Amino acid sequence: MHWDESKLLINYQQVLQALDAANQAANRQSPAGLLAVSKTKPATMIRALYEAGQQDFGENYLQEALGKIDALNDLPITWHYIGSIQRNKTRDIAKYFDWVHTIEREVIAKRLNEQRAGLPPLNALIQVNIDDEDSKSGCLPDELPSLIRAMMNYENLRLRGLMVIPNKAGSDAFVRTKALFDEMAERFKLPQWDSLSMGMSGDMAEAVANGSTMVRVGTAIFGAREYA
Ligand SMILES: *Cc1c(COP(=O)(O)O)cnc(C)c1O
């Protein structure tokens, strides 16, 4: 795949500036960080972005991600799994990733916990289906407390917060997700409950204004995707 390095680096600087402006506008004490979503993009692009200072990368498709993780294993990249998780994928996610954003069921969390044994704890976020839609993945808000209670006992997972993909532009999904995040913080008092993964290329500033700690940005950095 042909790509233009100077374009990539310009995009990256623009996204960093926009994120910085959003953090300042929101008066954030600890600024929201940037997860570069590199799905469908080649390892060479990830390497160039890493060299420009980007540490955290997000991938959705396991087989594709494993190839890139292997090709880049000389770099101390922090890898985030942000795709949907089927049972037969948990072993590789537990083995090769540093974060997982898309836990939605106890059975998946349990497998990840077992398969992570012997490694440092896997940073874990629960994906919430904040708009309660059949077509969306994620744990329903009502089911969240019981999933948290189960995950609190998993010593190989470090439960750090929530992730959301709102389905309607202009809804108050970010506001409601932040409220849920705060409610769970108050209720469970988990020591490491510090992460709210929300916002993408199109709504990064709005997400930061509403309490996101990590925005997941693909297109605005890497350009349009040719598939998926
Ligand atoms: C692809 C993807 C992103 C990035 O979306 P862009 O609109 O390209 O920034 C963020 N989060 C998830 C879960 C994704 O699948």
CSV table of C-alpha atoms and ligand atoms in Angstrom, one decimal:
chain,number,residue,atom,x,y,z
A,1,MET,CA,0.0,0.0,0.0
A,2,HIS,CA,1.3,3.4,-1.0
A,3,TRP,CA,1.1,6.2,1.6
A,4,ASP,CA,2.5,9.6,2.0
A,5,GLU,CA,4.7,10.1,5.1
A,6,SER,CA,4.6,13.9,5.2
A,7,LYS,CA,0.8,13.8,4.9
A,8,LEU,CA,0.6,11.3,7.8
A,9,LEU,CA,2.8,13.5,10.0
A,10,ILE,CA,0.9,16.7,9.2
A,11,ASN,CA,-2.4,14.9,10.0
A,12,TYR,CA,-0.9,13.7,13.3
A,13,GLN,CA,0.2,17.2,14.3
A,14,GLN,CA,-3.2,18.6,13.5
A,15,VAL,CA,-4.9,15.9,15.6
A,16,LEU,CA,-2.5,16.6,18.5
A,17,GLN,CA,-3.2,20.3,18.3
A,18,ALA,CA,-7.0,19.8,18.1
A,19,LEU,CA,-6.8,17.5,21.1
A,20,ASP,CA,-4.7,20.0,23.0
A,21,ALA,CA,-7.2,22.7,22.3
A,22,ALA,CA,-10.1,20.5,23.4
A,23,ASN,CA,-8.2,19.7,26.7
A,24,GLN,CA,-7.6,23.3,27.3
A,25,ALA,CA,-11.2,24.4,26.5
A,26,ALA,CA,-12.4,21.8,28.9
A,27,ASN,CA,-10.0,22.9,31.5
A,28,ARG,CA,-8.8,19.4,32.0
A,29,GLN,CA,-6.3,18.8,34.8
A,30,SER,CA,-5.2,15.5,33.4
A,31,PRO,CA,-5.6,15.8,29.7
A,32,ALA,CA,-7.3,13.1,27.6
A,33,GLY,CA,-4.8,11.0,25.7
A,34,LEU,CA,-4.7,9.9,22.1
A,35,LEU,CA,-5.2,6.3,20.9
A,36,ALA,CA,-4.3,6.0,17.2
A,37,VAL,CA,-6.6,3.6,15.5
A,38,SER,CA,-4.5,1.8,12.9
A,39,LYS,CA,-6.9,-0.8,11.6
A,40,THR,CA,-6.5,-1.6,7.9
A,41,LYS,CA,-3.3,0.4,7.9
A,42,PRO,CA,0.2,-1.1,7.3
A,43,ALA,CA,2.9,-1.6,10.0
A,44,THR,CA,5.2,0.9,8.1
A,45,MET,CA,2.7,3.7,8.9
A,46,ILE,CA,2.5,2.7,12.5
A,47,ARG,CA,6.3,2.7,12.7
A,48,ALA,CA,6.5,6.2,11.3
A,49,LEU,CA,3.9,7.4,13.7
A,50,TYR,CA,5.6,5.8,16.6
A,51,GLU,CA,8.8,7.5,15.6
A,52,ALA,CA,6.9,10.8,15.6
A,53,GLY,CA,6.0,10.2,19.2
A,54,GLN,CA,2.8,8.1,19.3
A,55,GLN,CA,2.9,5.3,21.9
A,56,ASP,CA,-0.7,3.9,21.9
A,57,PHE,CA,-2.3,2.1,18.9
A,58,GLY,CA,-5.7,0.5,18.6
A,59,GLU,CA,-6.6,-2.5,16.4
A,60,ASN,CA,-10.0,-4.1,15.6
A,61,TYR,CA,-9.2,-7.2,13.6
A,62,LEU,CA,-7.2,-9.8,15.5
A,63,GLN,CA,-5.4,-11.6,12.7
A,64,GLU,CA,-4.4,-8.4,11.1
A,65,ALA,CA,-3.3,-7.0,14.4
A,66,LEU,CA,-1.1,-10.0,15.2
A,67,GLY,CA,0.8,-9.6,12.0
A,68,LYS,CA,1.5,-6.0,12.8
A,69,ILE,CA,2.4,-6.7,16.4
A,70,ASP,CA,4.9,-9.2,15.3
A,71,ALA,CA,6.4,-6.9,12.6
A,72,LEU,CA,6.8,-4.1,15.2
A,73,ASN,CA,8.0,-6.2,18.1
A,74,ASP,CA,11.2,-4.2,18.3
A,75,LEU,CA,9.2,-1.2,19.5
A,76,PRO,CA,7.6,-0.8,22.9
A,77,ILE,CA,4.2,0.1,21.5
A,78,THR,CA,1.1,-0.1,23.8
A,79,TRP,CA,-1.4,-2.1,22.0
A,80,HIS,CA,-5.2,-1.7,22.5
A,81,TYR,CA,-7.8,-4.2,21.3
A,82,ILE,CA,-10.9,-2.3,20.3
A,83,GLY,CA,-12.8,-4.8,18.2
A,84,SER,CA,-15.6,-7.2,19.1
A,85,ILE,CA,-14.4,-10.3,21.0
A,86,GLN,CA,-15.5,-13.8,20.2
A,87,ARG,CA,-14.6,-16.6,22.6
A,88,ASN,CA,-12.0,-18.1,20.3
A,89,LYS,CA,-10.0,-14.8,20.2
A,90,THR,CA,-9.5,-14.3,23.9
A,91,ARG,CA,-6.2,-16.3,24.1
A,92,ASP,CA,-4.4,-14.1,21.6
A,93,ILE,CA,-5.9,-10.9,23.0
A,94,ALA,CA,-4.7,-11.9,26.5
A,95,LYS,CA,-1.3,-12.8,25.2
A,96,TYR,CA,-0.5,-9.9,22.9
A,97,PHE,CA,-2.4,-6.8,24.0
A,98,ASP,CA,-1.9,-4.3,26.8
A,99,TRP,CA,-5.4,-3.0,26.9
A,100,VAL,CA,-8.8,-4.3,25.9
A,101,HIS,CA,-11.7,-1.8,25.5
A,102,THR,CA,-14.5,-4.1,24.4
A,103,ILE,CA,-15.4,-6.5,27.3
A,104,GLU,CA,-19.2,-6.9,27.4
A,105,ARG,CA,-19.9,-10.3,29.0
A,106,GLU,CA,-18.6,-12.1,32.0
A,107,VAL,CA,-17.6,-15.2,30.1
A,108,ILE,CA,-15.2,-13.2,28.0
A,109,ALA,CA,-13.7,-11.4,31.0
A,110,LYS,CA,-13.3,-14.8,32.8
A,111,ARG,CA,-11.4,-16.3,29.8
A,112,LEU,CA,-9.2,-13.2,29.4
A,113,ASN,CA,-8.4,-13.4,33.1
A,114,GLU,CA,-7.4,-17.1,33.0
A,115,GLN,CA,-5.4,-16.7,29.8
A,116,ARG,CA,-3.6,-13.6,31.1
A,117,ALA,CA,-2.0,-15.6,33.9
A,118,GLY,CA,1.8,-15.1,34.2
A,119,LEU,CA,1.8,-11.7,32.5
A,120,PRO,CA,1.2,-8.2,34.0
A,121,PRO,CA,-2.5,-7.4,34.5
A,122,LEU,CA,-4.4,-6.7,31.3
A,123,ASN,CA,-5.9,-3.2,31.4
A,124,ALA,CA,-9.6,-3.7,30.8
A,125,LEU,CA,-12.6,-1.5,29.9
A,126,ILE,CA,-16.2,-2.5,29.7
A,127,GLN,CA,-18.0,-1.4,26.6
A,128,VAL,CA,-21.4,0.0,27.4
A,129,ASN,CA,-24.4,0.0,25.1
A,130,ILE,CA,-25.5,3.4,26.3
A,131,ASP,CA,-28.3,3.8,23.8
A,132,ASP,CA,-29.7,0.4,24.5
A,133,GLU,CA,-29.9,-0.7,20.9
A,134,ASP,CA,-30.3,-4.2,19.7
A,135,SER,CA,-27.8,-3.7,16.9
A,136,LYS,CA,-25.0,-2.3,19.1
A,137,SER,CA,-22.5,-4.3,21.1
A,138,GLY,CA,-21.8,-3.6,24.7
A,139,CYS,CA,-23.1,-4.3,28.1
A,140,LEU,CA,-26.5,-2.7,29.0
A,141,PRO,CA,-26.2,-0.1,31.8
A,142,ASP,CA,-28.5,-2.3,34.0
A,143,GLU,CA,-26.1,-5.2,33.7
A,144,LEU,CA,-23.0,-3.1,34.4
A,145,PRO,CA,-22.8,-3.5,38.2
A,146,SER,CA,-22.9,-7.3,38.1
A,147,LEU,CA,-20.2,-7.4,35.4
A,148,ILE,CA,-18.0,-5.1,37.5
A,149,ARG,CA,-18.6,-7.2,40.6
A,150,ALA,CA,-17.4,-10.3,38.7
A,151,MET,CA,-14.4,-8.5,37.2
A,152,MET,CA,-13.2,-7.1,40.5
A,153,ASN,CA,-12.1,-10.6,41.5
A,154,TYR,CA,-10.1,-11.2,38.4
A,155,GLU,CA,-6.5,-10.7,39.5
A,156,ASN,CA,-5.1,-10.7,35.9
A,157,LEU,CA,-7.4,-7.9,34.7
A,158,ARG,CA,-7.1,-4.3,35.9
A,159,LEU,CA,-10.6,-2.9,35.4
A,160,ARG,CA,-10.1,0.8,34.6
A,161,GLY,CA,-13.4,2.1,33.2
A,162,LEU,CA,-15.8,2.2,30.3
A,163,MET,CA,-15.8,2.5,26.6
A,164,VAL,CA,-18.6,3.7,24.4
A,165,ILE,CA,-19.4,4.0,20.7
A,166,PRO,CA,-22.5,6.3,20.6
A,167,ASN,CA,-24.8,5.5,17.7
A,168,LYS,CA,-26.6,8.8,17.2
A,169,ALA,CA,-24.8,12.0,16.5
A,170,GLY,CA,-26.2,14.8,18.6
A,171,SER,CA,-27.5,12.5,21.4
A,172,ASP,CA,-26.4,13.0,24.9
A,173,ALA,CA,-24.6,9.6,25.0
A,174,PHE,CA,-21.3,11.1,26.2
A,175,VAL,CA,-23.0,12.9,29.1
A,176,ARG,CA,-24.9,9.7,30.1
A,177,THR,CA,-21.8,7.6,29.8
A,178,LYS,CA,-19.8,10.0,32.0
A,179,ALA,CA,-22.6,9.9,34.6
A,180,LEU,CA,-22.6,6.1,34.6
A,181,PHE,CA,-18.8,6.2,34.9
A,182,ASP,CA,-19.0,8.5,38.0
A,183,GLU,CA,-21.8,6.5,39.5
A,184,MET,CA,-19.8,3.3,39.3
A,185,ALA,CA,-16.7,5.1,40.7
A,186,GLU,CA,-18.7,6.1,43.7
A,187,ARG,CA,-20.3,2.7,44.1
A,188,PHE,CA,-17.3,0.4,43.7
A,189,LYS,CA,-14.4,2.7,44.6
A,190,LEU,CA,-12.0,0.7,42.4
A,191,PRO,CA,-8.5,2.1,42.9
A,192,GLN,CA,-7.7,2.1,39.2
A,193,TRP,CA,-11.1,3.3,37.8
A,194,ASP,CA,-9.6,6.1,35.8
A,195,SER,CA,-10.4,5.6,32.1
A,196,LEU,CA,-13.2,6.6,29.8
A,197,SER,CA,-12.6,5.7,26.2
A,198,MET,CA,-14.9,7.9,24.1
A,199,GLY,CA,-14.7,10.1,21.0
A,200,MET,CA,-13.4,9.4,17.5
A,201,SER,CA,-12.3,11.5,14.5
A,202,GLY,CA,-15.7,13.3,14.2
A,203,ASP,CA,-16.5,14.0,17.8
A,204,MET,CA,-13.2,14.2,19.7
A,205,ALA,CA,-13.7,17.7,21.2
A,206,GLU,CA,-17.2,16.9,22.3
A,207,ALA,CA,-16.1,13.7,24.0
A,208,VAL,CA,-13.2,15.5,25.8
A,209,ALA,CA,-15.6,18.3,26.9
A,210,ASN,CA,-17.7,15.5,28.5
A,211,GLY,CA,-15.0,13.7,30.4
A,212,SER,CA,-13.3,11.4,27.9
A,213,THR,CA,-9.8,10.3,29.1
A,214,MET,CA,-8.9,8.6,25.8
A,215,VAL,CA,-10.0,9.4,22.3
A,216,ARG,CA,-9.8,6.8,19.6
A,217,VAL,CA,-8.8,8.4,16.3
A,218,GLY,CA,-8.3,6.7,13.0
A,219,THR,CA,-9.4,8.5,9.9
A,220,ALA,CA,-8.2,12.0,11.0
A,221,ILE,CA,-4.6,10.6,11.4
A,222,PHE,CA,-4.3,7.8,8.8
A,223,GLY,CA,-6.8,9.0,6.2
A,224,ALA,CA,-9.8,7.1,4.9
A,225,ARG,CA,-9.9,3.3,5.1
A,226,GLU,CA,-10.1,1.3,1.9
A,227,TYR,CA,-12.1,-1.4,3.6
A,228,ALA,CA,-14.0,-1.9,6.9
B,1,LIG,C1,-12.5,2.5,13.6
B,1,LIG,C2,-12.8,2.8,15.0
B,1,LIG,C3,-12.4,4.1,15.6
B,1,LIG,C4,-11.8,5.2,14.7
B,1,LIG,O1,-12.8,5.8,14.0
B,1,LIG,P1,-12.5,7.1,13.1
B,1,LIG,O2,-13.8,7.6,12.8
B,1,LIG,O3,-11.7,6.6,11.9
B,1,LIG,O4,-11.6,8.0,13.9
B,1,LIG,C5,-12.6,4.3,16.9
B,1,LIG,N1,-13.2,3.4,17.7
B,1,LIG,C6,-13.5,2.2,17.2
B,1,LIG,C7,-14.1,1.2,18.2
B,1,LIG,C8,-13.3,1.9,15.9
B,1,LIG,O5,-13.7,0.7,15.5
